[in-house]
Short mmCIF file of C-alpha atoms in Angstrom, two decimals:
data_model
loop_
_atom_site.label_atom_id
_atom_site.label_comp_id
_atom_site.label_asym_id
_atom_site.label_seq_id
_atom_site.Cartn_x
_atom_site.Cartn_y
_atom_site.Cartn_z
CA MET A 1 -81.42 -23.28 -30.83
CA VAL A 2 -80.28 -24.20 -34.35
CA ARG A 3 -79.57 -27.85 -35.03
CA ILE A 4 -76.95 -28.82 -37.60
CA THR A 5 -77.75 -32.02 -39.43
CA THR A 6 -75.21 -34.43 -40.92
CA THR A 7 -76.00 -33.17 -44.42
CA GLU A 8 -75.43 -29.60 -43.35
CA ALA A 9 -72.11 -30.58 -41.78
CA LEU A 10 -71.01 -32.27 -44.99
CA THR A 11 -71.90 -29.21 -47.01
CA GLY A 12 -70.13 -26.92 -44.59
CA GLY A 13 -67.00 -26.91 -46.71
CA ILE A 14 -68.98 -25.94 -49.79
CA ILE A 15 -70.72 -23.11 -47.99
CA ASN A 16 -67.42 -21.98 -46.58
CA ARG A 17 -65.88 -21.89 -50.08
CA ILE A 18 -68.84 -19.98 -51.47
CA PHE A 19 -68.52 -17.44 -48.68
CA HIS A 20 -64.77 -17.18 -49.31
CA ALA A 21 -65.40 -16.68 -53.02
CA ARG A 22 -67.73 -13.78 -52.26
CA VAL A 23 -65.20 -12.22 -49.90
CA VAL A 24 -62.40 -12.62 -52.45
CA ALA A 25 -64.62 -11.17 -55.18
CA ASP A 26 -65.42 -8.15 -53.03
CA SER A 27 -61.74 -7.76 -52.18
CA VAL A 28 -60.73 -8.00 -55.84
CA GLU A 29 -63.35 -5.42 -56.76
CA THR A 30 -62.18 -3.03 -54.06
CA ASP A 31 -58.52 -3.58 -54.86
CA SER A 32 -59.14 -3.15 -58.56
CA VAL A 33 -60.56 0.28 -57.90
CA GLU A 34 -57.71 1.21 -55.61
CA ARG A 35 -55.04 -0.25 -57.87
CA ALA A 36 -56.18 1.90 -60.77
CA ALA A 37 -53.35 4.29 -60.10
CA ILE A 38 -53.77 6.18 -63.34
CA THR A 39 -57.06 7.24 -64.85
CA ARG A 40 -57.79 6.84 -68.54
CA ASN A 41 -56.42 10.28 -69.33
CA GLY A 42 -53.11 9.22 -67.77
CA CYS A 43 -52.78 12.32 -65.62
CA PHE A 44 -54.60 11.91 -62.31
CA VAL A 45 -53.16 9.59 -59.68
CA LYS A 46 -55.38 8.44 -56.82
CA LEU A 47 -54.21 8.75 -53.24
CA PRO A 48 -54.33 4.99 -52.45
CA ALA A 49 -52.17 4.33 -55.49
CA VAL A 50 -49.69 6.97 -54.35
CA LEU A 51 -49.50 5.48 -50.85
CA ARG A 52 -49.02 1.99 -52.30
CA SER A 53 -46.30 3.28 -54.59
CA ILE A 54 -44.48 4.88 -51.67
CA ARG A 55 -44.85 1.74 -49.58
CA LYS A 56 -43.57 -0.43 -52.43
CA ARG A 57 -40.61 1.85 -53.08
CA TRP A 58 -39.95 2.89 -49.49
CA LEU A 59 -36.36 1.67 -49.65
CA ALA A 60 -35.60 4.03 -52.55
CA VAL A 61 -37.34 6.90 -50.74
CA VAL A 62 -35.25 6.28 -47.63
CA ALA A 63 -32.10 5.97 -49.74
CA LEU A 64 -32.74 9.32 -51.43
CA ALA A 65 -33.45 10.94 -48.06
CA PHE A 66 -30.17 9.54 -46.71
CA LEU A 67 -28.40 10.74 -49.84
CA GLY A 68 -29.81 14.22 -49.25
CA VAL A 69 -28.39 14.22 -45.72
CA VAL A 70 -25.00 13.01 -46.97
CA LEU A 71 -24.85 15.69 -49.67
CA ALA A 72 -25.88 18.35 -47.14
CA ALA A 73 -23.13 17.16 -44.81
CA ILE A 74 -20.57 17.34 -47.63
CA VAL A 75 -21.67 20.84 -48.64
CA THR A 76 -21.67 21.95 -45.00
CA SER A 77 -18.14 20.66 -44.48
CA ARG A 78 -16.93 22.79 -47.42
CA ILE A 79 -18.47 26.03 -46.12
CA PRO A 80 -15.84 28.17 -44.31
CA ALA A 81 -16.58 28.85 -40.67
CA GLN A 82 -17.80 32.35 -39.84
CA TYR A 83 -18.04 34.00 -36.43
CA ALA A 84 -19.93 37.13 -35.41
CA SER A 85 -19.58 39.72 -32.64
CA ARG A 86 -22.14 42.49 -32.04
CA VAL A 87 -22.13 46.02 -30.61
CA THR A 88 -25.32 47.96 -29.78
CA PHE A 89 -25.39 51.79 -29.77
CA PHE A 90 -27.91 54.24 -28.36
CA VAL A 91 -28.32 57.27 -30.61
CA SER A 92 -29.12 60.48 -28.69
CA THR A 93 -29.38 64.17 -29.57
CA PRO A 94 -28.21 66.85 -27.12
CA VAL A 95 -31.03 69.26 -26.10
CA SER A 96 -31.08 72.37 -23.95
CA SER A 97 -34.69 72.09 -22.70
CA THR A 98 -37.32 69.41 -22.15
CA SER A 99 -39.56 70.95 -24.78
CA GLN A 100 -37.11 69.84 -27.41
CA LEU A 101 -37.03 66.17 -26.31
CA PHE A 102 -39.68 64.97 -28.78
CA ASN A 103 -38.06 66.69 -31.73
CA ALA A 104 -34.65 65.38 -30.68
CA SER A 105 -35.96 61.84 -30.35
CA GLN A 106 -37.57 62.05 -33.77
CA PHE A 107 -34.36 63.44 -35.23
CA GLY A 108 -32.31 60.56 -33.74
CA ALA A 109 -34.72 57.92 -35.07
CA ASP A 110 -34.43 59.39 -38.55
CA ARG A 111 -30.65 59.44 -38.37
CA VAL A 112 -30.36 55.77 -37.28
CA ASN A 113 -31.25 54.45 -40.73
CA SER A 114 -28.44 56.47 -42.25
CA TYR A 115 -25.97 55.13 -39.72
CA VAL A 116 -26.94 51.57 -40.71
CA LYS A 117 -25.48 52.22 -44.16
CA LEU A 118 -22.51 54.00 -42.65
CA VAL A 119 -21.40 50.87 -40.74
CA GLY A 120 -20.68 49.04 -44.00
CA SER A 121 -18.83 51.98 -45.60
CA ASP A 122 -15.22 51.90 -46.80
CA GLU A 123 -14.40 54.99 -44.68
CA LEU A 124 -15.26 53.20 -41.44
CA ALA A 125 -13.39 50.12 -42.63
CA ARG A 126 -10.25 52.18 -43.33
CA ARG A 127 -10.36 53.66 -39.83
CA ILE A 128 -10.82 50.21 -38.27
CA VAL A 129 -7.94 48.71 -40.28
CA LYS A 130 -5.70 51.57 -39.18
CA ALA A 131 -6.79 51.52 -35.53
CA GLN A 132 -6.63 47.74 -35.15
CA HIS A 133 -3.43 47.40 -37.19
CA LEU A 134 -4.98 44.95 -39.61
CA GLY A 135 -3.37 43.96 -42.88
CA ASP A 136 -6.63 43.33 -44.73
CA ASP A 137 -8.01 45.33 -47.60
CA PRO A 138 -10.50 47.98 -46.32
CA HIS A 139 -13.03 47.06 -48.99
CA HIS A 140 -12.91 43.42 -47.85
CA VAL A 141 -13.27 44.50 -44.23
CA ALA A 142 -16.29 46.63 -45.16
CA SER A 143 -18.01 43.52 -46.54
CA GLN A 144 -17.68 41.95 -43.09
CA LEU A 145 -19.49 44.80 -41.35
CA SER A 146 -23.26 45.26 -41.17
CA ALA A 147 -25.88 46.88 -38.98
CA THR A 148 -29.61 46.81 -38.21
CA ALA A 149 -31.94 49.28 -36.52
CA ASP A 150 -34.97 48.30 -34.50
CA LEU A 151 -38.19 49.84 -35.78
CA ASN A 152 -39.30 53.03 -34.03
CA THR A 153 -36.26 53.03 -31.73
CA VAL A 154 -32.90 54.78 -31.59
CA LEU A 155 -30.95 51.55 -31.08
CA LEU A 156 -28.35 50.56 -33.66
CA THR A 157 -26.83 47.05 -33.63
CA ALA A 158 -23.62 46.60 -35.60
CA THR A 159 -22.31 43.12 -36.48
CA ALA A 160 -18.75 42.18 -37.39
CA THR A 161 -17.98 38.78 -38.93
CA GLY A 162 -14.70 36.96 -39.41
CA PRO A 163 -13.18 33.54 -40.08
CA THR A 164 -12.03 33.29 -36.45
CA PRO A 165 -13.55 34.44 -33.14
CA SER A 166 -10.64 36.77 -32.49
CA MET A 167 -11.01 38.45 -35.89
CA ALA A 168 -14.72 39.03 -35.37
CA GLU A 169 -14.17 40.48 -31.90
CA SER A 170 -11.33 42.71 -33.19
CA LEU A 171 -13.59 44.18 -35.88
CA ALA A 172 -16.37 44.68 -33.31
CA ARG A 173 -13.99 46.63 -31.08
CA GLY A 174 -13.04 48.72 -34.08
CA ILE A 175 -16.72 49.58 -34.67
CA GLN A 176 -17.05 50.44 -30.98
CA THR A 177 -14.20 52.93 -31.07
CA GLN A 178 -14.47 54.34 -34.61
CA LEU A 179 -18.17 54.64 -35.44
CA GLY A 180 -18.91 57.35 -32.86
CA PRO A 181 -16.11 59.73 -33.97
CA LEU A 182 -16.99 59.21 -37.65
CA VAL A 183 -20.64 60.10 -37.02
CA GLN A 184 -19.67 63.19 -35.01
CA GLU A 185 -17.44 64.38 -37.83
CA LEU A 186 -20.09 63.90 -40.47
CA ASP A 187 -23.23 64.96 -38.60
CA VAL A 188 -22.61 68.40 -37.07
CA THR A 189 -24.84 71.38 -36.42
CA PRO A 190 -24.16 74.06 -39.06
CA ALA A 191 -24.46 76.99 -36.65
CA SER A 192 -22.41 75.79 -33.71
CA LYS A 193 -20.23 73.29 -35.53
CA THR A 194 -20.95 70.80 -32.72
CA PRO A 195 -22.01 67.13 -33.13
CA ALA A 196 -25.72 66.79 -33.69
CA VAL A 197 -25.88 63.27 -32.18
CA GLU A 198 -24.05 61.11 -29.72
CA LEU A 199 -23.54 57.33 -29.96
CA SER A 200 -23.31 55.48 -26.67
CA VAL A 201 -22.38 51.80 -26.46
CA VAL A 202 -25.01 49.95 -24.47
CA THR A 203 -24.06 46.33 -25.30
CA GLY A 204 -20.90 44.66 -26.48
CA PRO A 205 -18.72 43.84 -28.08
CA THR A 206 -20.20 40.41 -27.42
CA GLU A 207 -18.26 37.18 -27.40
CA ALA A 208 -17.96 35.83 -30.95
CA VAL A 209 -20.30 32.98 -31.81
CA GLN A 210 -20.29 30.76 -34.90
CA THR A 211 -22.93 31.72 -37.46
CA ASP A 212 -21.87 29.61 -40.42
CA PRO A 213 -22.16 26.84 -41.41
CA LYS A 214 -25.57 26.08 -39.89
CA ARG A 215 -25.14 22.33 -39.62
CA LYS A 216 -28.51 21.41 -38.13
CA LEU A 217 -30.40 23.60 -40.57
CA ASN A 218 -28.42 22.32 -43.56
CA LEU A 219 -28.88 18.67 -42.59
CA SER A 220 -32.59 19.24 -42.03
CA VAL A 221 -32.94 20.87 -45.44
CA GLY A 222 -30.97 18.04 -47.04
CA LEU A 223 -33.25 15.48 -45.39
CA LEU A 224 -36.36 17.34 -46.51
CA LEU A 225 -35.13 17.72 -50.09
CA GLY A 226 -34.11 14.06 -50.19
CA LEU A 227 -37.55 12.98 -48.98
CA LEU A 228 -39.25 15.22 -51.52
CA ALA A 229 -37.04 13.81 -54.27
CA GLY A 230 -37.86 10.25 -53.17
CA LEU A 231 -41.58 10.93 -53.03
CA ALA A 232 -41.49 12.67 -56.41
CA TRP A 233 -39.59 9.73 -57.91
CA ALA A 234 -42.10 7.23 -56.49
CA LEU A 235 -45.00 9.30 -57.82
CA LEU A 236 -43.36 9.62 -61.24
CA ARG A 237 -42.79 5.88 -61.39
CA GLU A 238 -46.44 5.31 -60.55
CA MET A 239 -47.62 7.76 -63.20
CA THR A 240 -45.40 6.27 -65.89
CA ASP A 241 -46.01 2.64 -64.89
CA THR A 242 -47.86 0.89 -67.73
CA SER A 243 -48.02 -2.52 -66.09
CA VAL A 244 -51.26 -4.32 -65.27
CA LYS A 245 -52.20 -4.08 -61.60
CA ALA A 246 -55.95 -4.65 -61.42
CA VAL A 247 -58.48 -7.22 -62.55
CA ASP A 248 -60.76 -4.72 -64.27
CA GLN A 249 -57.75 -3.12 -65.94
CA LEU A 250 -56.66 -6.51 -67.31
CA GLY A 251 -60.16 -7.19 -68.60
CA ASP A 252 -60.47 -3.77 -70.24
CA VAL A 253 -57.09 -3.99 -71.97
CA SER A 254 -57.46 -7.57 -73.20
CA GLY A 255 -61.17 -7.51 -73.95
CA GLN A 256 -61.34 -11.03 -72.48
CA PRO A 257 -62.75 -12.40 -69.21
CA VAL A 258 -60.48 -12.66 -66.19
CA LEU A 259 -60.70 -16.13 -64.68
CA GLY A 260 -59.21 -15.11 -61.37
CA THR A 261 -56.12 -14.03 -59.51
CA ALA A 262 -53.28 -15.89 -57.83
CA SER A 263 -51.71 -14.18 -54.87
CA LEU A 264 -48.02 -13.76 -54.30
CA ALA A 265 -46.59 -16.70 -52.38
CA SER A 266 -44.97 -15.83 -49.08
CA ARG A 267 -41.20 -15.52 -49.10
CA GLY A 268 -39.52 -18.87 -48.71
CA SER A 269 -42.65 -20.86 -49.56
CA ASN A 270 -42.96 -23.27 -52.45
CA PRO A 271 -44.16 -21.56 -55.65
CA LEU A 272 -46.29 -24.59 -56.63
CA MET A 273 -49.51 -25.83 -55.03
CA PRO A 274 -48.96 -25.16 -51.32
CA ARG A 275 -49.42 -27.60 -48.50
CA ASP A 276 -53.00 -27.78 -47.26
CA ASP A 277 -52.37 -27.55 -43.53
CA GLY A 278 -55.37 -25.32 -42.99
CA TYR A 279 -56.92 -22.55 -45.01
CA ASN A 280 -54.40 -21.63 -47.70
CA PRO A 281 -55.30 -18.61 -49.82
CA LEU A 282 -53.19 -19.56 -52.85
CA ALA A 283 -54.70 -23.05 -53.02
CA GLU A 284 -58.19 -21.61 -52.79
CA GLU A 285 -57.46 -19.14 -55.57
CA ILE A 286 -56.30 -21.94 -57.86
CA ARG A 287 -59.44 -23.91 -57.04
CA GLN A 288 -61.54 -20.84 -57.79
CA ILE A 289 -59.87 -20.55 -61.21
CA ARG A 290 -60.55 -24.25 -61.78
CA THR A 291 -64.22 -23.71 -60.94
CA ASN A 292 -64.45 -20.72 -63.27
CA LEU A 293 -62.95 -22.79 -66.08
CA GLN A 294 -65.66 -25.41 -65.65
CA PHE A 295 -68.28 -22.76 -66.38
CA VAL A 296 -66.57 -21.21 -69.42
CA ASN A 297 -68.48 -23.41 -71.87
CA VAL A 298 -71.04 -25.61 -70.14
CA ASP A 299 -72.33 -27.24 -73.34
CA ARG A 300 -68.85 -28.05 -74.64
CA PRO A 301 -66.30 -27.72 -71.83
CA PRO A 302 -62.67 -27.55 -72.99
CA LYS A 303 -60.60 -30.67 -72.45
CA VAL A 304 -57.28 -29.62 -73.98
CA ILE A 305 -56.28 -26.33 -72.34
CA ALA A 306 -53.12 -24.50 -73.33
CA VAL A 307 -51.51 -22.18 -70.80
CA SER A 308 -49.30 -19.36 -72.05
CA SER A 309 -48.30 -15.78 -71.33
CA ALA A 310 -47.18 -12.68 -73.17
CA VAL A 311 -43.51 -12.96 -72.17
CA SER A 312 -41.42 -15.25 -70.01
CA GLY A 313 -41.36 -14.84 -66.25
CA ASP A 314 -45.11 -14.35 -65.80
CA GLY A 315 -45.58 -17.72 -64.06
CA LYS A 316 -47.28 -19.77 -66.79
CA THR A 317 -45.42 -23.00 -65.91
CA THR A 318 -46.24 -22.90 -62.20
CA MET A 319 -49.82 -21.97 -63.10
CA SER A 320 -50.01 -25.01 -65.42
CA ILE A 321 -48.78 -27.29 -62.64
CA ASP A 322 -51.14 -25.77 -60.09
CA LEU A 323 -54.16 -26.06 -62.39
CA ALA A 324 -53.30 -29.68 -63.19
CA ALA A 325 -53.02 -30.47 -59.47
CA ALA A 326 -56.29 -28.66 -58.78
CA PHE A 327 -58.18 -30.66 -61.43
CA SER A 328 -56.65 -33.94 -60.24
CA GLU A 329 -57.69 -33.41 -56.63
CA GLY A 330 -61.30 -33.60 -57.78
CA GLY A 331 -60.78 -37.13 -59.08
CA GLN A 332 -60.41 -36.26 -62.78
CA GLN A 333 -57.72 -37.97 -64.83
CA VAL A 334 -55.36 -35.12 -65.70
CA LEU A 335 -52.41 -35.06 -68.08
CA LEU A 336 -49.86 -32.24 -67.82
CA VAL A 337 -47.88 -31.75 -71.05
CA ASP A 338 -44.77 -29.57 -71.28
CA ALA A 339 -44.96 -28.21 -74.85
CA ASP A 340 -42.22 -25.65 -74.28
CA LEU A 341 -39.69 -27.49 -76.42
CA ARG A 342 -37.16 -24.66 -76.14
CA ARG A 343 -36.97 -24.14 -72.36
CA GLY A 344 -39.16 -26.77 -70.72
CA GLN A 345 -39.27 -26.42 -66.93
CA VAL A 346 -42.02 -28.81 -65.80
CA ALA A 347 -39.66 -31.76 -65.29
CA ARG A 348 -37.26 -29.63 -63.26
CA TYR A 349 -40.04 -28.15 -61.08
CA LEU A 350 -41.52 -31.60 -60.37
CA ASP A 351 -38.14 -33.35 -60.02
CA LEU A 352 -38.78 -35.71 -62.94
CA ASP A 353 -36.54 -37.33 -65.53
CA GLY A 354 -37.04 -35.15 -68.59
CA THR A 355 -34.54 -36.72 -70.96
CA VAL A 356 -37.36 -38.00 -73.18
CA GLY A 357 -40.71 -36.41 -73.72
CA LEU A 358 -43.01 -34.67 -76.18
CA SER A 359 -40.31 -33.75 -78.71
CA ASP A 360 -39.22 -37.39 -78.89
CA ILE A 361 -42.81 -38.51 -79.55
CA LEU A 362 -43.24 -35.94 -82.34
CA ALA A 363 -39.91 -37.07 -83.84
CA ASN A 364 -41.20 -40.69 -83.86
CA ARG A 365 -38.45 -41.85 -81.52
CA VAL A 366 -40.75 -43.16 -78.77
CA GLU A 367 -44.42 -43.87 -78.25
CA LEU A 368 -46.82 -41.93 -76.06
CA ASP A 369 -47.00 -44.63 -73.39
CA ASP A 370 -43.22 -44.64 -73.09
CA VAL A 371 -42.96 -41.09 -71.75
CA ILE A 372 -46.10 -40.65 -69.62
CA ILE A 373 -45.12 -40.44 -65.93
CA GLU A 374 -47.64 -40.90 -63.14
CA LYS A 375 -46.79 -38.15 -60.70
CA GLN A 376 -49.51 -38.72 -58.14
CA PRO A 377 -53.02 -40.21 -58.12
CA HIS A 378 -55.03 -38.87 -61.08
CA LEU A 379 -52.10 -36.78 -62.36
CA TRP A 380 -49.72 -37.77 -65.19
CA VAL A 381 -46.93 -35.73 -66.75
CA ILE A 382 -45.20 -35.64 -70.16
CA PRO A 383 -41.89 -33.68 -70.04
CA SER A 384 -40.72 -31.58 -72.97
CA GLY A 385 -37.93 -34.02 -73.84
CA THR A 386 -34.90 -33.41 -76.03
CA VAL A 387 -34.48 -29.85 -77.29
CA PRO A 388 -35.09 -30.06 -81.07
CA PRO A 389 -33.61 -27.77 -83.75
CA ASN A 390 -37.09 -27.09 -85.19
CA PRO A 391 -39.60 -26.85 -82.31
CA VAL A 392 -42.25 -24.85 -84.18
CA GLU A 393 -42.31 -27.34 -87.07
CA LEU A 394 -42.87 -30.21 -84.63
CA LEU A 395 -45.65 -28.41 -82.78
CA ASP A 396 -47.36 -27.39 -86.03
CA SER A 397 -47.25 -30.90 -87.46
CA ARG A 398 -50.21 -33.17 -88.11
CA HIS A 399 -48.66 -35.59 -85.64
CA MET A 400 -49.15 -33.00 -82.87
CA SER A 401 -52.85 -32.62 -83.73
CA THR A 402 -53.33 -36.39 -83.71
CA LEU A 403 -51.44 -36.66 -80.43
CA LEU A 404 -53.63 -34.06 -78.73
CA ASN A 405 -56.76 -35.84 -79.91
CA GLU A 406 -55.46 -39.11 -78.48
CA MET A 407 -54.64 -37.43 -75.18
CA SER A 408 -58.11 -35.89 -74.92
CA GLU A 409 -59.68 -39.35 -75.44
CA ARG A 410 -57.58 -41.00 -72.75
CA PHE A 411 -57.74 -38.23 -70.12
CA ASP A 412 -60.46 -35.99 -68.75
CA ILE A 413 -58.32 -32.83 -68.78
CA VAL A 414 -55.11 -32.09 -70.68
CA ILE A 415 -53.12 -29.05 -69.50
CA VAL A 416 -50.48 -27.96 -72.02
CA ASP A 417 -47.72 -25.60 -70.88
CA THR A 418 -46.61 -23.61 -73.94
CA PRO A 419 -43.94 -20.97 -74.64
CA PRO A 420 -44.93 -17.28 -74.36
CA VAL A 421 -46.76 -16.06 -77.45
CA LEU A 422 -44.82 -12.84 -78.13
CA PRO A 423 -41.17 -13.98 -78.38
CA VAL A 424 -41.94 -17.08 -80.50
CA THR A 425 -44.90 -18.48 -82.40
CA ASP A 426 -44.87 -21.87 -80.64
CA GLY A 427 -47.47 -20.84 -78.07
CA ALA A 428 -49.93 -19.55 -80.67
CA VAL A 429 -49.49 -22.73 -82.73
CA VAL A 430 -50.33 -24.98 -79.77
CA ALA A 431 -53.22 -22.67 -78.79
CA SER A 432 -54.75 -23.09 -82.26
CA LYS A 433 -54.73 -26.89 -81.82
CA SER A 434 -56.23 -26.79 -78.32
CA ASP A 435 -59.82 -26.36 -77.16
CA GLY A 436 -58.82 -23.06 -75.56
CA VAL A 437 -55.91 -21.09 -74.18
CA ILE A 438 -55.39 -19.38 -70.83
CA LEU A 439 -53.05 -16.40 -70.75
CA VAL A 440 -51.17 -15.43 -67.58
CA ALA A 441 -50.17 -11.86 -66.70
CA ARG A 442 -47.89 -10.96 -63.80
CA HIS A 443 -49.10 -8.21 -61.49
CA GLY A 444 -47.01 -5.06 -61.79
CA VAL A 445 -44.71 -6.58 -64.44
CA THR A 446 -46.68 -7.42 -67.58
CA LYS A 447 -47.25 -4.27 -69.63
CA ARG A 448 -50.63 -3.30 -71.00
CA ALA A 449 -49.20 -3.24 -74.53
CA GLN A 450 -47.98 -6.81 -74.05
CA VAL A 451 -51.46 -7.89 -72.96
CA GLU A 452 -52.96 -6.35 -76.09
CA GLU A 453 -50.34 -7.94 -78.36
CA ALA A 454 -50.69 -11.38 -76.73
CA THR A 455 -54.48 -11.29 -77.11
CA ALA A 456 -54.12 -10.23 -80.75
CA ALA A 457 -51.62 -13.04 -81.39
CA VAL A 458 -54.04 -15.63 -80.03
CA ASN A 459 -56.96 -14.19 -81.99
CA ALA A 460 -54.84 -14.13 -85.15
CA VAL A 461 -54.65 -17.94 -85.19
CA ARG A 462 -58.37 -18.18 -84.34
CA ALA A 463 -57.71 -19.84 -81.01
CA GLN A 464 -60.35 -19.60 -78.31
CA CYS A 465 -59.10 -17.42 -75.48
CA LEU A 466 -60.68 -18.80 -72.32
CA GLY A 467 -59.50 -15.81 -70.31
CA TRP A 468 -56.64 -14.22 -68.43
CA ILE A 469 -55.22 -14.91 -64.98
CA LEU A 470 -53.58 -12.13 -62.98
CA ASN A 471 -50.66 -13.81 -61.22
CA GLN A 472 -48.61 -12.89 -58.14
CA VAL A 473 -51.07 -10.32 -56.81
CA PRO A 474 -50.00 -8.93 -53.42
CA ARG A 475 -52.50 -9.75 -50.72
CA THR A 476 -54.29 -6.94 -48.98
CA ARG A 477 -54.43 -6.59 -45.21
CA ARG A 478 -58.08 -7.60 -45.30
CA ASP A 479 -57.21 -10.77 -47.19
CA ARG A 480 -54.52 -11.71 -44.69
CA SER A 481 -56.80 -11.18 -41.70
CA TYR A 482 -59.56 -13.23 -43.31
CA TYR A 483 -57.18 -16.06 -44.19
CA SER A 484 -55.78 -16.10 -40.67
CA TYR A 485 -59.30 -16.31 -39.27
CA GLN A 486 -60.19 -19.21 -41.57
CA SER A 487 -56.99 -21.09 -40.72
CA ALA A 488 -57.71 -20.83 -37.00
CA ALA A 489 -61.46 -21.38 -37.16
CA SER A 490 -62.11 -24.04 -39.75
CA PRO A 491 -59.10 -26.04 -40.90
CA SER A 492 -61.21 -29.15 -41.20
CA THR A 493 -63.37 -27.69 -43.95
CA MET A 494 -60.53 -27.96 -46.45
CA GLY A 495 -59.67 -30.95 -48.57
CA SER A 496 -56.41 -32.76 -48.04
CA SER A 497 -55.48 -33.51 -51.60
CA VAL A 498 -53.39 -30.47 -52.45
CA LYS A 499 -49.79 -31.55 -52.88
CA THR A 500 -46.62 -29.61 -52.24
CA ASP A 501 -43.49 -29.81 -54.31
CA ASP A 502 -42.01 -32.01 -51.57
CA SER A 503 -44.91 -34.45 -51.79
CA LEU A 504 -44.71 -34.39 -55.58
CA ALA A 505 -41.01 -35.14 -55.40
CA GLU A 506 -41.73 -38.03 -53.07
CA ALA A 507 -44.37 -39.32 -55.45
CA SER A 508 -41.95 -39.12 -58.36
CA LYS A 509 -39.64 -41.59 -56.66
CA THR A 510 -42.38 -44.18 -56.60
CA GLY A 511 -44.12 -42.96 -59.77
CA SER A 512 -44.75 -45.40 -62.56
CA ARG A 513 -45.09 -44.95 -66.31
CA LYS A 514 -48.67 -45.34 -67.48
CA LYS A 515 -49.08 -48.09 -70.10
#
């Protein structure tokens, strides 16, 4: 029996997190291999990537399949109806003795193939038009007549088609009455001037049945073609997709370390640090990134950390808030600064009064202590403030450098949310004044070229790139099953300091300005 001491129980949470980190690392490694949809030569697509692409774009595949059925139905409705009636003849040759039966049978079989062509002749059509009192052109009637002969037999099956059942049956009756006399006139014995063959009707004329349009066949073909078009479109999108979808791909393109991944929040959940009511994968991923940051430079750990992205919409602001909350839950004094003076969103996300903030400090309108808001224990926030006409000049000022130094002296960690580095230069300017910058890429959205350009922009100002974060990564089935197991098995191993947006909003109502 194994005894668990008090010390071992206290360290259970740490062991659990280490085990989770190993599982997540293995999952990321496996997913990174599977998510490499396109090899380096850009031509070969792996099967898992194809299946993921189809699953991701299943709605478009179904829509194209449905469109194929609709188009097939439209085409089918425009095809004129055709009906067919058939008559089967037995071709025989009169003989005077049994010794001539084999030769006669062979002679009849040879003649059948000629009679097949004769059924579709204009001469037979003229006779049918005259006998049936039809007003159609004989050449047109001939195009509605056809015949087939079974191999190695003396059976001839003639088929008459028409736009109505009665027309098809009328033409079939004409074949029944006119083909035999025509053959007897054409195929006679030279010596006796008697018919060499006789045609006897053995079946028909049959009741006319509809042959065209073939609705079931056409709809099936339309469905198949629509599915093929949908699958081809999904595969083409996957082959031409240049977005970043894997950790190793992000590292190879940027040439920088990848600090971690943040999974896609479930639909309807809060995009910020989620409620810790058990084992929450997103919260654990943010904590893992926080831990990785602490080991970036052990001798001189960064205190002022800028967070940016290549373009807007990659989740840099929510990542800044989550990282600040993750650092504060460990007891460190954390300051979150919204340095996006053009489109600051931190105040709106945290439900704070953002009328004054960083821009007002840099413009010498207020002091630092006048705008710092205590959001929750160990976490303070500085909004972006008034939108200035010259944001880059303010951020590149000596006052900004002095302000960052003062912040780093008063707080353990300063997280600075900056604008994206590609559209404007603000982000690169703030990165150059910080101890390091974290860049955020959105899974399946951020292009590889944008990753390269963002890394080059940061390196151009000689800022230290701490690494990249791959944001909004879809969870695998293995991840979900593991998270569910942890939530059910060991909810008590988690801390209780992760705050939701609701709790942050509640704290803002009672928050005080730090003096």
